Structures are given as structure tokens and as C-alpha cells.
Short mmCIF file of C-alpha atoms and ligand atoms in Angstrom, two decimals:
data_model
loop_
_atom_site.label_atom_id
_atom_site.label_comp_id
_atom_site.label_asym_id
_atom_site.label_seq_id
_atom_site.Cartn_x
_atom_site.Cartn_y
_atom_site.Cartn_z
CA GLN A 1047 -12.21 16.50 23.49
CA VAL A 1048 -15.16 18.84 23.01
CA LYS A 1049 -16.54 20.35 26.22
CA ARG A 1050 -19.76 22.26 25.79
CA ASN A 1051 -19.56 24.09 29.13
CA GLY A 1052 -20.48 27.57 28.11
CA LYS A 1053 -18.41 30.16 26.41
CA ASN A 1054 -14.94 28.83 27.27
CA GLY A 1055 -15.68 25.36 25.97
CA TYR A 1056 -16.93 26.81 22.73
CA GLN A 1057 -13.88 28.96 22.30
CA TYR A 1058 -11.66 25.96 22.98
CA TYR A 1059 -13.53 24.02 20.34
CA THR A 1060 -13.27 26.70 17.68
CA SER A 1061 -9.61 27.35 18.35
CA GLN A 1062 -8.88 23.63 18.06
CA LEU A 1063 -10.79 23.49 14.82
CA HIS A 1064 -9.03 26.59 13.62
CA ALA A 1065 -5.62 25.10 14.40
CA GLN A 1066 -6.47 21.90 12.57
CA LEU A 1067 -7.74 23.78 9.56
CA GLN A 1068 -4.70 26.01 9.62
CA GLU A 1069 -2.40 23.01 9.66
CA LYS A 1070 -4.24 21.39 6.80
CA ILE A 1071 -4.02 24.55 4.71
CA GLU A 1072 -0.30 24.79 5.43
CA LEU A 1073 0.25 21.17 4.44
CA GLU A 1074 -1.77 21.72 1.31
CA ILE A 1075 0.39 24.68 0.32
CA ASP A 1076 3.60 22.81 1.13
CA LEU A 1077 2.46 19.70 -0.75
CA ARG A 1078 2.31 21.72 -3.96
CA GLN A 1079 6.04 22.28 -3.60
CA ALA A 1080 6.90 18.79 -2.38
CA LEU A 1081 7.35 17.26 -5.80
CA PRO A 1082 9.32 20.08 -7.43
CA LEU A 1083 11.50 20.25 -4.30
CA GLY A 1084 12.12 16.50 -4.40
CA GLN A 1085 10.68 15.93 -0.93
CA LEU A 1086 8.69 12.81 -1.79
CA TYR A 1087 10.40 9.44 -1.75
CA LEU A 1088 9.50 5.78 -1.63
CA ASP A 1089 10.19 3.17 0.99
CA TYR A 1090 10.02 -0.46 -0.04
CA GLN A 1091 8.70 -3.29 2.10
CA PRO A 1092 9.67 -6.83 1.15
CA GLN A 1093 7.12 -9.53 0.51
CA VAL A 1094 8.64 -12.83 1.47
CA ARG A 1095 7.89 -16.51 0.86
CA ALA A 1096 7.91 -18.08 4.30
CA GLY A 1097 9.11 -21.54 3.25
CA ASP A 1098 12.54 -20.45 2.08
CA ASP A 1099 12.59 -16.78 3.09
CA GLN A 1100 12.93 -15.79 -0.55
CA ILE A 1101 11.93 -12.22 -1.45
CA ILE A 1102 9.11 -12.33 -4.02
CA GLY A 1103 8.17 -8.67 -4.30
CA VAL A 1104 8.21 -5.27 -2.66
CA GLU A 1105 5.47 -2.76 -1.91
CA ALA A 1106 6.32 0.85 -2.65
CA LEU A 1107 5.11 3.21 0.10
CA VAL A 1108 5.34 6.96 -0.36
CA ARG A 1109 6.78 9.30 2.27
CA TRP A 1110 7.18 13.05 2.46
CA LYS A 1111 10.29 14.58 3.93
CA HIS A 1112 8.83 17.87 5.06
CA HIS A 1113 11.32 20.70 5.71
CA THR A 1114 10.07 21.43 9.25
CA ARG A 1115 7.75 18.58 10.22
CA GLY A 1116 10.08 15.70 9.48
CA ILE A 1117 8.97 12.56 7.70
CA LEU A 1118 5.22 12.45 7.13
CA SER A 1119 3.38 9.22 6.47
CA PRO A 1120 0.97 8.74 3.57
CA GLY A 1121 -1.95 8.58 6.01
CA VAL A 1122 -1.32 12.29 6.66
CA PHE A 1123 -0.88 13.68 3.16
CA ILE A 1124 -2.52 11.27 0.70
CA PRO A 1125 -6.01 12.39 1.84
CA ILE A 1126 -4.95 16.01 1.25
CA ALA A 1127 -3.59 15.08 -2.17
CA GLU A 1128 -6.92 13.42 -2.93
CA GLU A 1129 -9.01 16.37 -1.78
CA THR A 1130 -7.01 18.87 -3.78
CA GLY A 1131 -6.59 16.85 -6.96
CA MET A 1132 -2.83 16.68 -6.45
CA ILE A 1133 -3.17 12.89 -6.23
CA TYR A 1134 -2.80 12.57 -10.02
CA GLU A 1135 0.59 14.21 -9.95
CA VAL A 1136 1.69 12.42 -6.80
CA GLY A 1137 0.36 9.09 -8.06
CA THR A 1138 2.10 9.46 -11.40
CA TRP A 1139 5.35 10.26 -9.67
CA VAL A 1140 4.99 7.21 -7.40
CA LEU A 1141 4.27 4.90 -10.33
CA ARG A 1142 7.17 6.21 -12.39
CA GLU A 1143 9.63 6.12 -9.50
CA ALA A 1144 8.58 2.61 -8.41
CA CYS A 1145 8.91 1.27 -11.97
CA ARG A 1146 12.21 3.07 -12.54
CA GLN A 1147 13.65 1.69 -9.30
CA MET A 1148 12.52 -1.89 -9.93
CA LYS A 1149 13.92 -1.80 -13.45
CA ALA A 1150 17.23 -0.50 -12.08
CA TRP A 1151 17.30 -3.33 -9.54
CA HIS A 1152 16.55 -5.89 -12.22
CA ASP A 1153 19.27 -4.46 -14.44
CA ALA A 1154 21.76 -4.53 -11.59
CA GLY A 1155 21.26 -8.27 -11.22
CA GLY A 1156 18.66 -8.18 -8.46
CA PRO A 1157 15.95 -10.83 -8.28
CA LEU A 1158 13.21 -10.57 -10.93
CA ILE A 1159 10.49 -9.62 -8.46
CA THR A 1160 7.38 -7.44 -8.69
CA VAL A 1161 6.79 -3.97 -7.34
CA SER A 1162 3.36 -3.23 -5.86
CA VAL A 1163 1.98 0.29 -6.08
CA ASN A 1164 -1.06 1.59 -4.22
CA LEU A 1165 -3.66 3.35 -6.35
CA SER A 1166 -6.14 5.79 -4.91
CA SER A 1167 -9.72 5.69 -6.09
CA GLN A 1168 -9.38 8.85 -8.16
CA GLN A 1169 -6.39 7.46 -10.01
CA PHE A 1170 -8.27 4.26 -10.62
CA HIS A 1171 -11.07 6.19 -12.31
CA GLN A 1172 -8.72 8.46 -14.21
CA SER A 1173 -9.48 8.30 -17.92
CA ASN A 1174 -6.90 6.44 -20.01
CA LEU A 1175 -5.43 4.86 -16.87
CA THR A 1176 -4.13 1.83 -18.76
CA ALA A 1177 -2.54 3.89 -21.52
CA HIS A 1178 -1.08 6.20 -18.89
CA ILE A 1179 0.53 3.31 -17.02
CA GLN A 1180 1.66 1.65 -20.23
CA GLY A 1181 3.41 4.91 -21.07
CA ILE A 1182 5.23 4.82 -17.74
CA LEU A 1183 6.22 1.18 -18.28
CA GLU A 1184 7.57 1.98 -21.72
CA GLU A 1185 9.45 5.02 -20.47
CA THR A 1186 11.05 3.12 -17.59
CA GLY A 1187 11.54 -0.15 -19.44
CA LEU A 1188 9.84 -2.27 -16.79
CA GLU A 1189 7.82 -5.18 -18.13
CA ALA A 1190 4.12 -5.06 -17.25
CA LYS A 1191 4.25 -8.40 -15.46
CA TYR A 1192 6.53 -6.93 -12.81
CA LEU A 1193 4.02 -4.24 -11.84
CA GLU A 1194 1.23 -4.99 -9.41
CA LEU A 1195 -1.44 -2.42 -8.61
CA GLU A 1196 -3.02 -2.46 -5.17
CA ILE A 1197 -6.62 -1.36 -5.16
CA THR A 1198 -9.24 -1.61 -2.43
CA GLU A 1199 -12.60 -3.30 -2.42
CA SER A 1200 -14.54 -0.05 -2.50
CA MET A 1201 -13.09 0.73 -5.92
CA MET A 1202 -14.95 -2.26 -7.32
CA MET A 1203 -18.34 -1.13 -6.02
CA ASP A 1204 -19.60 -0.37 -9.49
CA ALA A 1205 -18.68 -3.59 -11.27
CA ASN A 1206 -19.65 -2.17 -14.66
CA VAL A 1207 -17.09 0.57 -14.35
CA SER A 1208 -14.37 -1.29 -12.48
CA GLY A 1209 -14.73 -4.37 -14.68
CA GLY A 1210 -13.86 -2.33 -17.74
CA ILE A 1211 -10.82 -0.78 -16.12
CA LEU A 1212 -9.58 -4.00 -14.55
CA ASN A 1213 -9.98 -6.03 -17.73
CA GLU A 1214 -7.99 -3.44 -19.62
CA LEU A 1215 -5.20 -3.39 -17.04
CA ALA A 1216 -5.10 -7.18 -16.83
CA ALA A 1217 -5.04 -7.51 -20.62
CA SER A 1218 -1.95 -5.31 -20.67
CA GLY A 1219 -0.21 -7.76 -18.33
CA ILE A 1220 -0.38 -5.73 -15.13
CA ARG A 1221 -1.30 -7.63 -11.98
CA ILE A 1222 -4.08 -6.56 -9.63
CA SER A 1223 -4.08 -7.08 -5.87
CA LEU A 1224 -7.00 -6.37 -3.51
CA ASP A 1225 -5.48 -4.50 -0.58
CA ASP A 1226 -6.89 -4.51 2.97
CA PHE A 1227 -9.05 -7.43 1.95
CA GLY A 1228 -11.88 -8.22 4.32
CA THR A 1229 -12.41 -4.68 5.57
CA GLY A 1230 -14.44 -3.35 2.64
CA TYR A 1231 -17.85 -4.03 1.22
CA SER A 1232 -17.05 -5.87 -1.95
CA SER A 1233 -19.50 -8.44 -3.15
CA LEU A 1234 -17.84 -11.83 -3.28
CA SER A 1235 -19.33 -12.41 -6.70
CA TYR A 1236 -16.99 -9.71 -8.07
CA LEU A 1237 -14.06 -11.91 -7.19
CA LYS A 1238 -14.97 -14.49 -9.77
CA LEU A 1239 -16.08 -11.93 -12.36
CA LEU A 1240 -13.13 -9.56 -12.25
CA PRO A 1241 -9.48 -10.22 -13.06
CA ILE A 1242 -8.10 -10.01 -9.52
CA HIS A 1243 -4.80 -11.85 -9.15
CA LYS A 1244 -4.20 -11.56 -5.45
CA LEU A 1245 -5.96 -11.04 -2.12
CA LYS A 1246 -4.06 -9.17 0.52
CA ILE A 1247 -5.41 -10.09 3.95
CA ASP A 1248 -5.79 -6.95 6.04
CA ARG A 1249 -3.57 -6.40 9.05
CA SER A 1250 -6.58 -6.02 11.35
CA PHE A 1251 -7.26 -9.77 11.11
CA ILE A 1252 -3.63 -10.61 11.85
CA ARG A 1253 -3.09 -8.45 14.92
CA ASP A 1254 -4.89 -10.74 17.41
CA ILE A 1255 -4.82 -13.92 15.37
CA THR A 1256 -2.92 -15.84 18.04
CA VAL A 1257 -5.68 -15.29 20.61
CA ASN A 1258 -8.81 -14.50 18.61
CA LYS A 1259 -10.55 -17.55 17.15
CA ASN A 1260 -12.79 -15.45 14.94
CA ASP A 1261 -9.88 -13.66 13.31
CA LYS A 1262 -8.21 -17.00 12.76
CA ALA A 1263 -11.37 -18.40 11.19
CA ILE A 1264 -11.76 -15.41 8.89
CA VAL A 1265 -8.14 -15.60 7.77
CA ALA A 1266 -8.37 -19.36 7.14
CA THR A 1267 -11.54 -18.78 5.11
CA ILE A 1268 -9.99 -16.03 2.98
CA ILE A 1269 -6.99 -18.25 2.24
CA SER A 1270 -9.15 -21.18 1.27
CA MET A 1271 -11.40 -19.00 -0.87
CA ALA A 1272 -8.38 -17.57 -2.69
CA GLN A 1273 -7.12 -21.09 -3.38
CA HIS A 1274 -10.48 -22.20 -4.73
CA LEU A 1275 -10.70 -19.14 -6.96
CA ASN A 1276 -7.14 -19.71 -8.17
CA MET A 1277 -5.90 -16.46 -6.72
CA ASP A 1278 -2.72 -15.60 -4.94
CA VAL A 1279 -2.99 -14.65 -1.29
CA ILE A 1280 -0.63 -12.68 0.94
CA ALA A 1281 -0.93 -11.63 4.58
CA GLU A 1282 0.13 -8.17 5.70
CA GLY A 1283 1.09 -6.94 9.13
CA ILE A 1284 2.88 -10.08 10.32
CA GLU A 1285 5.00 -9.01 13.26
CA THR A 1286 5.75 -12.18 15.21
CA LYS A 1287 6.82 -15.78 14.68
CA GLU A 1288 3.59 -16.93 16.34
CA GLN A 1289 1.49 -15.05 13.77
CA LEU A 1290 3.69 -16.35 10.97
CA ASP A 1291 3.25 -19.95 12.12
CA ILE A 1292 -0.54 -19.67 12.02
CA LEU A 1293 -0.46 -18.30 8.47
CA VAL A 1294 1.89 -21.02 7.30
CA ASP A 1295 -0.21 -23.70 9.05
CA ASN A 1296 -3.17 -22.38 7.08
CA ASP A 1297 -1.30 -22.58 3.81
CA CYS A 1298 -0.53 -18.90 3.30
CA SER A 1299 3.19 -18.65 2.68
CA LYS A 1300 3.39 -15.13 1.27
CA ILE A 1301 4.07 -12.67 4.01
CA GLN A 1302 4.57 -8.94 4.39
CA GLY A 1303 5.22 -7.39 7.75
CA TYR A 1304 7.66 -6.10 10.34
CA TYR A 1305 8.58 -9.69 11.18
CA TYR A 1306 10.65 -9.79 8.00
CA SER A 1307 11.25 -6.10 7.54
CA ARG A 1308 9.88 -2.63 7.99
CA PRO A 1309 9.56 -0.54 4.84
CA LEU A 1310 13.09 0.56 3.89
CA PRO A 1311 14.58 3.35 1.77
CA ALA A 1312 15.93 2.05 -1.56
CA GLY A 1313 19.55 2.09 -0.38
CA GLU A 1314 18.85 0.03 2.72
CA MET A 1315 16.67 -2.31 0.70
CA GLU A 1316 19.63 -3.07 -1.54
CA ALA A 1317 22.03 -3.54 1.34
CA SER A 1318 19.72 -5.87 3.24
CA PHE A 1319 18.01 -7.83 0.51
CA PHE A 1320 19.77 -7.65 -2.82
CA LYS A 1321 23.31 -8.48 -1.73
CA GLU A 1322 22.32 -12.10 -1.98
CA ALA A 1323 19.05 -13.46 -3.30
CA LYS A 1324 18.03 -14.88 0.07
CA VAL A 1325 16.85 -12.96 3.10
CA GLY A 1326 17.17 -13.99 6.71
CA SER A 1327 14.24 -14.28 9.12
CA GLY A 1328 13.62 -11.31 11.33
CA ILE A 1329 15.91 -8.96 9.41
CA GLY A 1330 15.19 -5.35 10.26
CA LEU A 1331 13.43 -6.19 13.52
CA GLU A 1332 16.31 -5.22 15.78
P1 LIG B 1446 -1.29 -0.27 2.85
O1 LIG B 1446 -1.21 -0.25 1.40
O2 LIG B 1446 -2.20 -1.25 3.48
O3 LIG B 1446 0.21 -0.46 3.34
C1 LIG B 1446 0.61 -1.18 4.47
C2 LIG B 1446 0.86 -0.27 5.65
O4 LIG B 1446 1.09 -1.09 6.79
C3 LIG B 1446 2.09 0.61 5.51
O5 LIG B 1446 1.87 1.81 6.24
C4 LIG B 1446 3.16 -0.23 6.22
O6 LIG B 1446 4.23 0.52 6.71
C5 LIG B 1446 2.35 -0.80 7.35
N1 LIG B 1446 2.89 -2.09 7.82
C6 LIG B 1446 3.54 -3.03 7.13
N2 LIG B 1446 3.87 -4.09 7.89
C7 LIG B 1446 3.40 -3.81 9.13
C8 LIG B 1446 3.42 -4.53 10.38
O7 LIG B 1446 3.94 -5.65 10.50
N3 LIG B 1446 2.82 -3.92 11.45
C9 LIG B 1446 2.24 -2.70 11.35
N4 LIG B 1446 1.68 -2.18 12.45
N5 LIG B 1446 2.20 -2.00 10.18
C10 LIG B 1446 2.77 -2.55 9.09
P2 LIG B 1446 2.16 3.23 5.57
O8 LIG B 1446 3.44 3.18 4.79
O9 LIG B 1446 2.02 4.27 6.63
O10 LIG B 1446 1.00 3.39 4.52
C11 LIG B 1446 -0.33 3.54 4.95
C12 LIG B 1446 -1.28 3.53 3.78
O11 LIG B 1446 -1.09 4.66 2.93
C13 LIG B 1446 -1.10 2.32 2.86
O12 LIG B 1446 -1.72 1.18 3.42
C14 LIG B 1446 -1.76 2.81 1.60
O13 LIG B 1446 -3.16 2.65 1.69
C15 LIG B 1446 -1.44 4.29 1.63
N6 LIG B 1446 -0.32 4.58 0.71
C16 LIG B 1446 1.00 4.38 0.88
N7 LIG B 1446 1.70 4.74 -0.22
C17 LIG B 1446 0.78 5.17 -1.12
C18 LIG B 1446 0.86 5.68 -2.46
O14 LIG B 1446 1.94 5.78 -3.07
N8 LIG B 1446 -0.31 6.04 -3.06
C19 LIG B 1446 -1.52 5.90 -2.42
N9 LIG B 1446 -2.63 6.27 -3.07
N10 LIG B 1446 -1.63 5.43 -1.18
C20 LIG B 1446 -0.50 5.07 -0.53
MG1 LIG B 1447 -0.98 -1.51 -0.05
MG1 LIG B 1448 -3.10 -2.94 3.20
MG1 LIG B 1449 -4.45 0.50 3.89
#
């Protein structure tokens, strides 16, 4: 809260700003060491088919185990990684680790499911992105069809540029999912022009879907549009049975959210989901 009541208010403001800046600089310095020190790791959140509760994929979500601050979420440090250019290194590590882990799960007899990896805009525009990712796939042994990249609508803003990148990625067999769909500014015409395999309905439309008719209408429309465009659709942020029922009623059976499971470290993921091929409703909610 900024109070402009004379000298004291001003001092309060600058000291706040100073503290924030100080913290950011500290995080920036620490982040440079995070990878070499092995402080980054991935959690995995299941994507489940509602009809039979079968796991169909996982999303890899990066975390940072900071030596004094505890576990930091990507919302805290990904922006810093982007501002400082460290995102290339971090993003490469995430891709390699996600592919390595999924290949290991496949090899161990786990279900042949996909792993979804979030790409930041800078990574998306990185030169030789496709070759870079193909290199990682080769190195880890994961087949391209088991990797799904999550991008956001804003990355498609320049269709000339994004079209080239997306066509290249798609031609190599990698799947593309539009994350947080409905919150960005993408032109709907891009959806038919570009090789997008999946729409991921943003959590903000799900939160109040049981009481908000507009949210329900938007979600139903996205689902129907995806079907007409022959795309996959998945809803994220499903927390309750009531929300789940509305999605299923509207013909969206692919679900990601706390209702099925929070994001889990690899070990817990195995224990909960890969012991048997089926998962139970509500696992991980307790
Ligand atoms: P996202 O890709 O939209 O990921 C979904 C976020 O929603 C995750 O937060 C997940 O923990 C959370 N979530 C899942 N189900 C539920 C639910 O039922 N209720 C609620 N309230 N939340 C749910 P997280 O892990 O904090 O990640 C936040 C964002 O950080 C991600 O949003 C993604 O944009 C970004 N991110 C995560 N990992 C990476 C990464 O490796 N690289 C890049 N560039 N960005 C990443
Ligand atoms: Mg995502
Ligand atoms: Mg999302
Ligand atoms: Mg997001």
C-alpha cells in the first residue's frame, strides 16, 4: 500500500521498493546456482480421462528447492529466468528431465502416456527450436509423439513467425497444446491455420462454473469449437465433483486438476499412479 502522506510515506514506499528489488537480485544470483546445485526438480500432474479414470498424460511443472526460502513455485522464478536469459538453460533442463523421466516410466512398464512441457515465449522463438528438441528426444530416447509442448495464445500473435515454428514442430511429430486457452488474444482464425492439437481450457473459467452461467457458456463453446476443428480439449483446474460433472455433461472428458491429483514429485507419482494402470477418483485430495 502506497501512502503519499509526506516524507514518511515516501520513505516507506522507497524502502518497500528497495526490499523487493533486493529480494529479486538475491533470487537472480541464487538462480544461477540452482541448476548446478541440483535445486530444480519437476512435479508431475496427471491428466485423466473422466469416463474410466485412466491416466492419459502428465504435465511437468518445475519447482525450485531454495536453500533458505523453501520450495519456490514457477510463478516466482520463471519471470526472473526470462528477464535474465536464464530461461534457455532452465527450459532445456526441464525438457530433458521431463523426456528422460517419461522414457524411464515407459521402460519400466508404465502406461504409454504423454508428458506436457510448458514453453516460455523466448524458448518458443529460440532459433533451431525443433532441432534442439529433436536432439533432446534422441538423447533421452523418448519418441516425439509422447512429447506435448504447452504454449500460450500470445505466442501465436505473429502467425507468420509462429506458423513456421509450429509447422516444423508438428512435422517432427511433437504435439502442441494451447495452454490457458480463452485468456489470451489469439485470433480464432489461427486455430484452423496452425497445427494445434489441443486446447487447454483455462482454470479461470472452471472456478465458478457451477454458479456462473457465462463461464459455463464459454466452456461449452470452447469444447464444441474444439470438436468442430478436430482438436483435443482438456480442462484444467478441476477441483470438485460438481465441476467435473459439468465438464463431462458438456462432452469434455479429459481433466487435469486437484480433484484427481495435485502435482506430485516423480516418486509419489509412481506410487500413486503407475502401480496399476488405473487411478482412483479423488486420489491425492485428502
Ligand atoms: P500452467 O501451465 O497453467 O499450469 C497449471 C498450474 O495450475 C500449476 O501451477 C498447477 O499446480 C496449478 N493447478 C493444477 N490443478 C489445479 C487446481 O485444481 N486448482 C488450482 N487452484 N490450481 C491447479 P504451478 O505449478 O504453480 O505453475 C504455474 C505456471 O508456471 C504454469 O501454469 C506455467 O505457466 C508455469 N510453469 C510451470 N512449469 C514451467 C516450466 O517448466 N517452464 C515454463 N516456462 N513455465 C512453467
Ligand atoms: Mg501448462
Ligand atoms: Mg494453464
Ligand atoms: Mg498458466
